[in-house]
XYZ file of N, CA and C in Angstrom:
804
model
N -61.292 25.190 -188.825
C -59.886 24.810 -188.688
C -59.747 23.307 -188.919
N -58.881 22.929 -189.840
C -58.671 21.512 -190.142
C -57.716 20.892 -189.127
N -57.629 19.544 -189.181
C -56.724 18.842 -188.281
C -55.266 19.194 -188.565
N -54.915 19.366 -189.847
C -53.541 19.715 -190.203
C -53.194 21.118 -189.695
N -54.118 22.053 -189.846
C -53.892 23.402 -189.331
C -53.726 23.385 -187.811
N -54.549 22.579 -187.140
C -54.454 22.466 -185.686
C -53.109 21.882 -185.269
N -52.621 20.904 -186.024
C -51.326 20.294 -185.726
C -50.209 21.335 -185.838
N -50.203 22.089 -186.939
C -49.154 23.088 -187.171
C -49.202 24.170 -186.095
N -50.396 24.671 -185.807
C -50.522 25.742 -184.823
C -50.214 25.245 -183.412
N -50.555 23.986 -183.127
C -50.217 23.409 -181.824
C -48.711 23.304 -181.631
N -48.009 22.895 -182.688
C -46.544 22.823 -182.629
C -45.937 24.215 -182.435
N -46.491 25.195 -183.131
C -46.003 26.571 -182.989
C -46.186 27.053 -181.551
N -47.364 26.802 -180.989
C -47.631 27.229 -179.616
C -46.688 26.564 -178.629
N -46.540 25.249 -178.730
C -45.700 24.524 -177.778
C -44.252 24.969 -177.823
N -43.735 25.191 -179.015
C -42.330 25.577 -179.157
C -42.092 27.023 -178.729
N -43.032 27.909 -179.061
C -42.794 29.329 -178.821
C -43.294 29.822 -177.467
N -44.039 29.004 -176.725
C -44.500 29.419 -175.397
C -43.312 29.646 -174.471
N -42.304 28.816 -174.570
C -41.166 28.907 -173.662
C -39.999 29.684 -174.255
N -39.833 29.617 -175.559
C -38.785 30.415 -176.189
C -39.212 31.879 -176.185
N -38.279 32.809 -175.973
C -38.657 34.233 -175.841
C -38.915 34.904 -177.183
N -39.877 34.361 -177.928
C -40.184 34.889 -179.257
C -41.671 35.191 -179.423
N -42.463 35.042 -178.363
C -43.902 35.330 -178.331
C -44.742 34.251 -179.010
N -45.358 33.416 -178.209
C -46.250 32.385 -178.744
C -47.499 33.019 -179.354
N -48.038 34.075 -178.709
C -49.247 34.712 -179.236
C -48.965 35.366 -180.583
N -47.791 35.994 -180.690
C -47.414 36.609 -181.956
C -47.245 35.586 -183.063
N -46.589 34.477 -182.753
C -46.379 33.441 -183.771
C -47.676 32.723 -184.120
N -48.555 32.573 -183.132
C -49.870 31.992 -183.434
C -50.647 32.905 -184.381
N -50.575 34.211 -184.132
C -51.252 35.164 -185.014
C -50.691 35.084 -186.428
N -49.355 35.019 -186.526
C -48.708 34.891 -187.839
C -49.141 33.597 -188.513
N -49.100 32.490 -187.750
C -49.490 31.194 -188.310
C -50.935 31.173 -188.761
N -51.828 31.782 -187.969
C -53.243 31.814 -188.329
C -53.472 32.642 -189.595
N -52.708 33.724 -189.723
C -52.819 34.548 -190.931
C -52.345 33.770 -192.158
N -51.217 33.095 -192.043
C -50.655 32.352 -193.173
C -51.531 31.170 -193.569
N -52.163 30.539 -192.556
C -53.003 29.371 -192.825
C -54.449 29.741 -193.146
N -54.769 31.017 -193.024
C -56.128 31.450 -193.326
C -57.129 31.103 -192.256
N -56.663 30.964 -191.028
C -57.551 30.674 -189.906
C -57.885 31.995 -189.234
N -59.162 32.296 -189.107
C -59.547 33.574 -188.521
C -60.874 33.432 -187.795
N -61.233 34.513 -187.086
C -62.524 34.526 -186.410
C -62.410 34.214 -184.934
N -63.562 34.029 -184.295
C -63.616 33.772 -182.855
C -62.987 32.438 -182.485
N -62.872 31.523 -183.465
C -62.274 30.220 -183.186
C -60.851 30.357 -182.670
N -60.162 31.413 -183.083
C -58.784 31.604 -182.664
C -58.656 31.632 -181.146
N -59.563 32.353 -180.473
C -59.483 32.476 -179.025
C -59.717 31.136 -178.345
N -60.662 30.351 -178.836
C -60.926 29.025 -178.282
C -59.710 28.139 -178.420
N -59.132 28.117 -179.591
C -57.953 27.292 -179.835
C -56.777 27.763 -178.979
N -56.613 29.073 -178.853
C -55.524 29.622 -178.050
C -55.600 29.129 -176.609
N -56.803 29.143 -176.039
C -56.973 28.693 -174.652
C -56.602 27.221 -174.520
N -57.040 26.398 -175.461
C -56.783 24.955 -175.401
C -55.289 24.662 -175.465
N -54.582 25.287 -176.407
C -53.153 24.988 -176.545
C -52.345 25.594 -175.399
N -52.837 26.704 -174.809
C -52.140 27.248 -173.648
C -52.268 26.310 -172.446
N -53.420 25.679 -172.279
C -53.584 24.696 -171.213
C -52.632 23.511 -171.442
N -52.463 23.118 -172.689
C -51.544 22.022 -173.011
C -50.123 22.363 -172.590
N -49.708 23.600 -172.823
C -48.352 23.972 -172.437
C -48.209 24.100 -170.919
N -49.291 24.443 -170.225
C -49.257 24.433 -168.758
C -48.985 23.016 -168.257
N -49.660 22.053 -168.857
C -49.451 20.659 -168.451
C -48.030 20.211 -168.750
N -47.456 20.687 -169.847
C -46.073 20.328 -170.149
C -45.131 20.939 -169.106
N -45.466 22.133 -168.605
C -44.680 22.739 -167.530
C -44.724 21.874 -166.281
N -45.909 21.388 -165.942
C -46.058 20.539 -164.759
C -45.273 19.240 -164.899
N -45.203 18.721 -166.116
C -44.457 17.478 -166.345
C -42.958 17.711 -166.191
N -42.432 18.769 -166.812
C -40.997 19.036 -166.789
C -40.538 19.541 -165.420
N -41.370 20.344 -164.763
C -40.980 20.940 -163.485
C -41.731 20.308 -162.312
N -42.060 19.041 -162.421
C -42.858 18.396 -161.376
C -42.131 18.366 -160.028
N -40.801 18.267 -160.054
C -40.054 18.249 -158.794
C -40.193 19.589 -158.071
N -40.123 20.677 -158.829
C -40.265 22.002 -158.228
C -41.680 22.223 -157.701
N -42.682 21.763 -158.471
C -44.078 21.892 -158.030
C -44.310 21.080 -156.760
N -43.780 19.845 -156.723
C -43.924 18.994 -155.529
C -43.224 19.624 -154.333
N -42.069 20.248 -154.566
C -41.314 20.918 -153.492
C -42.129 22.055 -152.886
N -42.802 22.817 -153.744
C -43.621 23.935 -153.253
C -44.772 23.423 -152.393
N -45.507 22.438 -152.892
C -46.671 21.938 -152.155
C -46.258 21.227 -150.866
N -45.135 20.526 -150.913
C -44.650 19.853 -149.709
C -44.358 20.868 -148.616
N -43.745 21.994 -149.000
C -43.443 23.039 -148.023
C -44.682 23.750 -147.525
N -45.666 23.946 -148.412
C -46.893 24.629 -148.015
C -47.643 23.855 -146.940
N -47.626 22.538 -147.044
C -48.373 21.719 -146.089
C -47.658 21.558 -144.749
N -46.519 22.207 -144.606
C -45.873 22.278 -143.293
C -46.479 23.407 -142.461
N -47.244 24.293 -143.156
C -47.961 25.396 -142.507
C -47.017 26.265 -141.667
N -45.920 26.667 -142.287
C -44.987 27.575 -141.646
C -44.287 28.393 -142.724
N -43.700 29.523 -142.321
C -43.006 30.371 -143.278
C -41.629 29.770 -143.577
N -41.506 29.174 -144.739
C -40.253 28.563 -145.166
C -39.959 28.993 -146.603
N -38.906 28.461 -147.183
C -38.531 28.840 -148.548
C -39.624 28.511 -149.553
N -40.287 27.390 -149.343
C -41.350 26.991 -150.255
C -42.535 27.950 -150.170
N -42.897 28.341 -148.952
C -44.005 29.278 -148.770
C -43.672 30.642 -149.379
N -42.439 31.079 -149.203
C -42.016 32.357 -149.803
C -42.103 32.290 -151.320
N -41.723 31.160 -151.880
C -41.776 30.993 -153.336
C -43.220 31.067 -153.817
N -44.116 30.390 -153.091
C -45.537 30.414 -153.442
C -46.100 31.829 -153.331
N -45.675 32.571 -152.297
C -46.126 33.955 -152.148
C -45.646 34.812 -153.318
N -44.423 34.575 -153.774
C -43.913 35.303 -154.938
C -44.790 35.056 -156.163
N -45.202 33.804 -156.344
C -46.063 33.477 -157.482
C -47.411 34.177 -157.346
N -47.968 34.180 -156.140
C -49.255 34.852 -155.918
C -49.147 36.350 -156.192
N -48.078 36.966 -155.718
C -47.881 38.406 -155.935
C -47.705 38.701 -157.427
N -46.999 37.826 -158.132
C -46.778 38.031 -159.568
C -48.072 37.952 -160.367
N -49.103 37.301 -159.803
C -50.382 37.154 -160.496
C -51.245 38.404 -160.429
N -50.956 39.313 -159.497
C -51.824 40.473 -159.283
C -51.969 41.333 -160.545
N -50.870 41.729 -161.197
C -51.033 42.586 -162.387
C -51.830 41.927 -163.506
N -51.522 40.659 -163.823
C -52.237 39.998 -164.917
C -53.691 39.756 -164.531
N -53.953 39.573 -163.237
C -55.333 39.433 -162.779
C -56.125 40.706 -162.998
N -55.505 41.849 -162.734
C -56.158 43.148 -162.966
C -56.475 43.328 -164.446
N -55.503 42.979 -165.291
C -55.727 43.090 -166.737
C -56.859 42.173 -167.174
N -56.865 40.940 -166.659
C -57.885 39.970 -167.050
C -59.287 40.373 -166.630
N -59.401 40.990 -165.458
C -60.724 41.366 -164.940
C -61.254 42.640 -165.600
N -60.395 43.644 -165.746
C -60.859 44.967 -166.177
C -60.624 45.269 -167.658
N -59.711 44.542 -168.303
C -59.358 44.896 -169.683
C -59.451 43.715 -170.653
N -60.197 42.668 -170.276
C -60.283 41.463 -171.105
C -60.815 41.773 -172.502
N -61.875 42.579 -172.591
C -62.464 42.908 -173.893
C -61.485 43.681 -174.769
N -60.740 44.591 -174.164
C -59.750 45.369 -174.917
C -58.654 44.464 -175.469
N -58.225 43.498 -174.648
C -57.186 42.566 -175.084
C -57.672 41.749 -176.266
N -58.915 41.278 -176.213
C -59.467 40.484 -177.316
C -59.556 41.313 -178.592
N -59.861 42.607 -178.449
C -59.887 43.488 -179.623
C -58.502 43.614 -180.245
N -57.485 43.731 -179.411
C -56.108 43.860 -179.902
C -55.696 42.611 -180.658
N -56.110 41.429 -180.171
C -55.742 40.176 -180.826
C -56.335 40.076 -182.225
N -57.379 40.817 -182.483
C -57.979 40.770 -183.814
C -57.593 41.949 -184.688
N -56.554 42.690 -184.280
C -56.202 43.921 -184.992
C -55.149 43.743 -186.069
N -54.722 42.507 -186.360
C -53.787 42.278 -187.459
C -52.342 42.149 -187.019
N -51.459 42.109 -188.019
C -50.055 41.803 -187.778
C -49.200 43.013 -187.417
N -49.676 44.219 -187.689
C -48.843 45.394 -187.440
C -48.414 45.483 -185.972
N -49.372 45.281 -185.062
C -49.060 45.349 -183.637
C -48.104 44.235 -183.245
N -48.229 43.065 -183.900
C -47.320 41.945 -183.626
C -45.884 42.326 -183.978
N -45.702 42.949 -185.137
C -44.367 43.378 -185.549
C -43.763 44.367 -184.569
N -44.549 45.335 -184.125
C -44.058 46.330 -183.169
C -43.650 45.674 -181.847
N -44.472 44.755 -181.359
C -44.184 44.112 -180.087
C -42.998 43.153 -180.183
N -42.791 42.533 -181.338
C -41.609 41.689 -181.521
C -40.338 42.528 -181.464
N -40.383 43.727 -182.020
C -39.230 44.617 -181.928
C -38.986 45.039 -180.474
N -40.065 45.246 -179.721
C -39.918 45.579 -178.304
C -39.327 44.394 -177.539
N -39.772 43.188 -177.876
C -39.201 41.978 -177.266
C -37.705 41.896 -177.537
N -37.317 42.172 -178.779
C -35.905 42.144 -179.150
C -35.101 43.143 -178.323
N -35.662 44.341 -178.130
C -34.968 45.367 -177.351
C -34.797 44.937 -175.895
N -35.845 44.358 -175.313
C -35.768 43.891 -173.929
C -34.707 42.808 -173.761
N -34.704 41.839 -174.662
C -33.740 40.737 -174.582
C -32.312 41.249 -174.745
N -32.110 42.154 -175.694
C -30.773 42.694 -175.926
C -30.292 43.502 -174.720
N -31.184 44.315 -174.154
C -30.811 45.139 -173.013
C -30.448 44.271 -171.814
N -31.233 43.225 -171.558
C -30.953 42.348 -170.422
C -29.675 41.547 -170.629
N -29.313 41.313 -171.884
C -28.093 40.559 -172.186
C -26.848 41.384 -171.865
N -26.887 42.674 -172.187
C -25.709 43.522 -171.997
C -25.662 44.188 -170.620
N -26.798 44.316 -169.960
C -26.814 44.925 -168.626
C -26.188 43.973 -167.606
N -25.488 44.518 -166.652
C -24.824 43.708 -165.629
C -25.179 44.226 -164.235
N -26.430 44.030 -163.810
C -26.828 44.515 -162.484
C -26.215 43.653 -161.373
N -26.269 44.163 -160.179
C -25.769 43.417 -159.021
C -26.657 42.196 -158.773
N -26.036 41.051 -158.569
C -26.767 39.796 -158.428
C -27.411 39.657 -157.042
N -28.635 39.113 -157.030
C -29.345 38.835 -155.783
C -29.420 37.331 -155.556
N -29.545 36.968 -154.300
C -29.588 35.550 -153.969
C -30.950 34.931 -154.261
N -32.016 35.712 -154.092
C -33.347 35.168 -154.329
C -34.296 36.252 -154.807
N -35.391 35.820 -155.403
C -36.401 36.747 -155.922
C -37.240 37.278 -154.757
N -37.293 38.592 -154.609
C -38.070 39.205 -153.529
C -39.516 39.396 -153.961
N -40.372 39.755 -152.992
C -41.775 40.031 -153.310
C -41.905 41.221 -154.249
N -41.057 42.230 -154.038
C -41.066 43.402 -154.911
C -40.696 43.003 -156.333
N -39.642 42.195 -156.465
C -39.226 41.742 -157.794
C -40.305 40.890 -158.443
N -40.963 40.049 -157.640
C -42.030 39.197 -158.167
C -43.163 40.037 -158.735
N -43.497 41.135 -158.049
C -44.568 42.013 -158.538
C -44.155 42.686 -159.845
N -42.911 43.180 -159.902
C -42.436 43.845 -161.126
C -42.396 42.857 -162.290
N -41.938 41.641 -162.032
C -41.946 40.600 -163.068
C -43.381 40.303 -163.484
N -44.309 40.356 -162.512
C -45.725 40.164 -162.825
C -46.271 41.261 -163.722
N -45.798 42.496 -163.524
C -46.198 43.600 -164.402
C -45.741 43.314 -165.830
N -44.512 42.779 -165.957
C -43.997 42.410 -167.281
C -44.864 41.324 -167.912
N -45.320 40.372 -167.090
C -46.195 39.319 -167.603
C -47.532 39.896 -168.060
N -48.062 40.843 -167.305
C -49.330 41.469 -167.676
C -49.195 42.236 -168.988
N -48.076 42.937 -169.163
C -47.849 43.674 -170.407
C -47.755 42.738 -171.602
N -47.311 41.503 -171.335
C -47.105 40.534 -172.415
C -48.398 39.917 -172.933
N -49.557 40.412 -172.472
C -50.806 39.986 -173.108
C -50.888 40.555 -174.522
N -50.062 41.555 -174.803
C -50.014 42.112 -176.152
C -49.434 41.075 -177.116
N -50.113 40.793 -178.229
C -49.595 39.798 -179.177
C -48.281 40.250 -179.788
N -47.257 39.410 -179.665
C -45.944 39.750 -180.187
C -44.951 40.112 -179.099
N -45.443 40.477 -177.916
C -44.571 40.754 -176.782
C -44.421 39.457 -175.993
N -43.242 38.867 -176.059
C -43.017 37.543 -175.469
C -43.194 37.569 -173.964
N -44.019 36.656 -173.448
C -44.217 36.559 -172.004
C -42.942 36.066 -171.320
N -42.392 34.963 -171.802
C -41.176 34.441 -171.178
C -40.013 35.409 -171.379
N -39.933 36.015 -172.556
C -38.879 36.981 -172.809
C -38.982 38.190 -171.904
N -40.207 38.708 -171.732
C -40.415 39.886 -170.892
C -40.128 39.595 -169.423
N -40.631 38.472 -168.924
C -40.447 38.155 -167.503
C -38.999 37.808 -167.183
N -38.364 37.028 -168.046
C -36.966 36.664 -167.800
C -36.055 37.878 -167.938
N -36.274 38.685 -168.979
C -35.462 39.891 -169.166
C -35.635 40.853 -167.992
N -36.873 41.040 -167.529
C -37.125 41.921 -166.392
C -36.424 41.408 -165.140
N -36.510 40.103 -164.911
C -35.833 39.516 -163.755
C -34.330 39.681 -163.814
N -33.756 39.527 -165.000
C -32.308 39.711 -165.163
C -31.911 41.164 -164.900
N -32.722 42.102 -165.386
C -32.433 43.521 -165.172
C -32.543 43.894 -163.691
N -33.360 43.154 -162.948
C -33.491 43.387 -161.507
C -32.354 42.744 -160.714
N -31.533 41.943 -161.389
C -30.388 41.327 -160.735
C -30.615 39.916 -160.239
N -31.721 39.295 -160.628
C -31.982 37.924 -160.198
C -31.162 36.936 -161.022
N -30.796 35.841 -160.384
C -29.936 34.856 -161.032
C -30.683 34.133 -162.137
N -30.020 33.990 -163.288
C -30.676 33.431 -164.469
C -31.082 31.977 -164.306
N -30.341 31.207 -163.476
C -30.700 29.797 -163.311
C -32.022 29.620 -162.570
N -32.466 30.654 -161.827
C -33.724 30.575 -161.095
C -34.882 31.209 -161.867
N -34.558 32.115 -162.764
C -35.599 32.899 -163.427
C -36.463 32.098 -164.372
N -35.853 31.191 -165.153
C -36.627 30.431 -166.128
C -37.706 29.614 -165.430
N -37.329 28.932 -164.355
C -38.311 28.131 -163.623
C -39.417 29.004 -163.049
N -39.045 30.138 -162.463
C -40.066 31.029 -161.889
C -40.979 31.568 -162.979
N -40.390 31.933 -164.112
C -41.175 32.463 -165.225
C -42.186 31.443 -165.718
N -41.796 30.179 -165.792
C -42.702 29.150 -166.297
C -43.756 28.758 -165.262
N -43.390 28.791 -163.977
C -44.344 28.403 -162.936
C -45.374 29.503 -162.671
N -44.963 30.768 -162.793
C -45.877 31.863 -162.459
C -47.028 32.004 -163.443
N -46.888 31.433 -164.639
C -47.947 31.559 -165.639
C -49.027 30.487 -165.473
N -48.747 29.466 -164.670
C -49.699 28.355 -164.539
C -51.054 28.812 -163.985
N -51.111 29.522 -162.836
C -52.426 29.923 -162.306
C -53.250 30.793 -163.257
N -52.662 31.833 -163.902
C -53.486 32.641 -164.818
C -54.066 31.847 -165.979
N -53.272 30.946 -166.565
C -53.776 30.177 -167.703
C -54.857 29.202 -167.264
N -54.664 28.572 -166.118
C -55.699 27.665 -165.613
C -56.970 28.439 -165.274
N -56.814 29.668 -164.778
C -57.986 30.506 -164.509
C -58.739 30.832 -165.784
N -57.995 31.153 -166.856
C -58.619 31.423 -168.149
C -59.342 30.182 -168.673
N -58.723 29.013 -168.465
C -59.351 27.769 -168.907
C -60.641 27.499 -168.129
N -60.630 27.810 -166.837
C -61.833 27.620 -166.018
C -62.970 28.491 -166.512
N -62.654 29.735 -166.886
C -63.675 30.618 -167.445
C -64.247 30.035 -168.735
N -63.369 29.401 -169.534
C -63.833 28.761 -170.762
C -64.779 27.609 -170.492
N -64.463 26.829 -169.449
C -65.334 25.711 -169.071
C -66.694 26.224 -168.595
N -66.678 27.287 -167.803
C -67.942 27.873 -167.327
C -68.773 28.390 -168.490
N -68.097 28.958 -169.492
C -68.791 29.430 -170.686
C -69.441 28.262 -171.419
N -68.731 27.123 -171.469
C -69.270 25.934 -172.138
C -70.498 25.404 -171.413
N -70.439 25.435 -170.074
C -71.563 24.942 -169.278
C -72.804 25.814 -169.492
N -72.588 27.136 -169.569
C -73.715 28.059 -169.732
C -74.268 28.066 -171.147
N -73.372 28.049 -172.134
C -73.815 28.199 -173.521
C -73.846 26.924 -174.324
N -73.388 25.815 -173.738
C -73.335 24.569 -174.483
C -72.000 24.405 -175.178
N -71.700 23.215 -175.631
C -70.402 22.898 -176.235
C -70.144 23.725 -177.479
N -71.190 23.978 -178.277
C -70.998 24.728 -179.520
C -70.570 26.159 -179.248
N -71.075 26.754 -178.171
C -70.709 28.122 -177.824
C -69.250 28.223 -177.419
N -68.728 27.129 -176.849
C -67.345 27.158 -176.384
C -66.351 26.819 -177.471
N -66.717 25.922 -178.395
C -65.757 25.462 -179.402
C -65.969 26.096 -180.755
N -67.109 26.764 -180.964
C -67.365 27.386 -182.261
C -67.411 26.326 -183.350
N -66.753 26.605 -184.478
C -66.769 25.668 -185.599
C -65.574 24.728 -185.590
N -64.739 24.777 -184.562
C -63.581 23.873 -184.478
C -64.068 22.503 -184.034
N -63.656 21.471 -184.766
C -64.059 20.115 -184.404
C -63.269 19.642 -183.194
N -63.832 18.713 -182.448
C -63.138 18.164 -181.287
C -61.846 17.441 -181.676
N -61.813 16.681 -182.808
C -60.526 16.080 -183.219
C -59.440 17.115 -183.476
N -59.800 18.256 -184.090
C -58.817 19.311 -184.338
C -58.293 19.886 -183.030
N -59.187 20.105 -182.071
C -58.758 20.599 -180.770
C -57.846 19.601 -180.073
N -58.189 18.298 -180.177
C -57.372 17.261 -179.539
C -55.984 17.189 -180.165
N -55.918 17.288 -181.486
C -54.625 17.245 -182.182
C -53.783 18.466 -181.804
N -54.404 19.639 -181.779
C -53.688 20.850 -181.384
C -53.181 20.752 -179.955
N -54.011 20.204 -179.066
C -53.635 20.029 -177.663
C -52.428 19.103 -177.540
N -52.477 17.960 -178.209
C -51.385 16.982 -178.133
C -50.087 17.553 -178.710
N -50.197 18.261 -179.833
C -49.009 18.841 -180.464
C -48.373 19.893 -179.562
N -49.203 20.742 -178.951
C -48.689 21.781 -178.061
C -48.055 21.171 -176.813
N -48.653 20.098 -176.290
C -48.123 19.462 -175.087
C -46.755 18.832 -175.345
N -46.638 18.047 -176.406
C -45.386 17.343 -176.679
C -44.259 18.313 -177.046
N -44.558 19.274 -177.920
C -43.532 20.247 -178.291
C -43.199 21.160 -177.114
N -44.188 21.410 -176.241
C -43.952 22.230 -175.064
C -43.004 21.569 -174.082
N -43.120 20.255 -173.913
C -42.204 19.522 -173.034
C -40.763 19.691 -173.504
N -40.567 19.567 -174.816
C -39.223 19.722 -175.386
C -38.715 21.148 -175.199
N -39.550 22.145 -175.521
C -39.125 23.538 -175.488
C -38.866 24.022 -174.061
N -39.660 23.547 -173.102
C -39.493 23.966 -171.709
C -38.115 23.559 -171.193
N -37.757 22.308 -171.426
C -36.466 21.808 -170.954
C -35.322 22.520 -171.671
N -35.488 22.747 -172.957
C -34.461 23.406 -173.761
C -34.255 24.841 -173.308
N -35.346 25.545 -173.052
C -35.257 26.950 -172.681
C -34.569 27.134 -171.335
N -34.812 26.255 -170.384
C -34.148 26.355 -169.081
C -32.633 26.293 -169.256
N -32.170 25.398 -170.115
C -30.732 25.287 -170.377
C -30.197 26.514 -171.107
N -30.999 27.074 -172.015
C -30.573 28.273 -172.758
C -30.387 29.453 -171.806
N -31.336 29.641 -170.888
C -31.250 30.754 -169.942
C -30.027 30.590 -169.046
N -29.754 29.379 -168.604
C -28.581 29.134 -167.760
C -27.292 29.510 -168.475
N -27.256 29.292 -169.782
C -26.050 29.608 -170.557
C -26.031 31.062 -171.026
N -27.136 31.802 -170.795
C -27.176 33.213 -171.141
C -27.131 33.497 -172.627
N -27.853 32.738 -173.431
C -27.808 32.883 -174.891
C -29.034 33.593 -175.460
N -29.621 34.489 -174.698
C -30.861 35.135 -175.135
C -30.647 36.125 -176.277
N -29.432 36.554 -176.499
C -29.168 37.547 -177.542
C -29.554 37.029 -178.925
N -29.433 35.711 -179.141
C -29.792 35.141 -180.442
C -31.289 35.271 -180.706
N -32.079 35.171 -179.648
C -33.521 35.343 -179.800
C -33.875 36.811 -180.025
N -33.072 37.708 -179.459
C -33.281 39.136 -179.720
C -33.086 39.432 -181.204
N -32.060 38.841 -181.793
C -31.799 39.028 -183.228
C -32.950 38.458 -184.055
N -33.419 37.274 -183.671
C -34.527 36.634 -184.390
C -35.789 37.499 -184.329
N -36.131 37.968 -183.133
C -37.341 38.787 -182.972
C -37.230 40.086 -183.759
N -36.022 40.670 -183.787
C -35.833 41.914 -184.535
C -36.036 41.689 -186.030
N -35.509 40.579 -186.548
C -35.645 40.274 -187.977
C -37.103 40.015 -188.342
N -37.781 39.170 -187.557
C -39.182 38.839 -187.844
C -40.066 40.062 -187.681
N -39.845 40.832 -186.612
C -40.644 42.035 -186.386
C -40.502 43.034 -187.512
N -39.253 43.256 -187.956
C -39.013 44.189 -189.061
C -39.655 43.687 -190.353
N -39.564 42.384 -190.595
C -40.162 41.809 -191.806
C -41.675 41.984 -191.812
N -42.303 41.803 -190.649
C -43.754 41.967 -190.552
C -44.154 43.411 -190.813
N -43.416 44.348 -190.248
C -43.734 45.770 -190.460
C -43.565 46.160 -191.925
N -42.528 45.647 -192.557
C -42.316 45.934 -193.988
C -43.441 45.351 -194.814
N -43.816 44.099 -194.508
C -44.901 43.446 -195.241
C -46.218 44.179 -195.040
N -46.460 44.679 -193.824
C -47.687 45.419 -193.542
C -47.732 46.729 -194.312
N -46.561 47.364 -194.449
C -46.499 48.634 -195.166
C -46.693 48.452 -196.665
N -46.240 47.308 -197.195
C -46.335 47.049 -198.624
C -47.770 46.740 -199.043
N -48.549 46.138 -198.123
C -49.923 45.738 -198.429
C -50.775 46.906 -198.899
């Protein structure tokens, strides 16, 4: 992977991680178009996902500080309940990561057809949540957090948007849209950091070459920086989009791209 390819893919990751259009799906599309393939993809994916986690911490630092401040009071308060919701939301994706990691990696190498199908599913979810009008709730419950976590676990499929799935699921459950974007972005931090930790342990056991493959360190650094900076912009933008309820435009986009991919796959 060249530095220019890393820059382009890093920008794609940062912008699409928060927009409900599937960062994994767009990374797969970008890698196909740029001719980047092989095991290096997984290494690069982990690096740029960590970059977007850091951009989340930068944009939502007040919310993160609020949670930790409440936790250190050592009592059941709003902050502790919020943290418990995040922990509960991690259970489904944790199960997938522990028991189905190899299967997920196989799916990521299966080509664009699955990406097209999952983009169409993303479009359907976004459209349904846009037109549905469930009864509004004041706060996200533990039950809702678990169901949203199931949506996050399902979004390991390339092309099925994580933010789109979690936000759409939360809206269908009746949670307020101004709270959902922040919860959706914060709940992904622990799983991604856990994946990054596994990568570091792999590097320690197998050496730097085993962890980075044929990707140069400058390319990884450029991809990381591009994903971080574009992620900061996209995170702030997406929070405002969710508040205004404009997700239907992303449903149209995902439907068009998904259909185009399926047509292109059929023509091949």
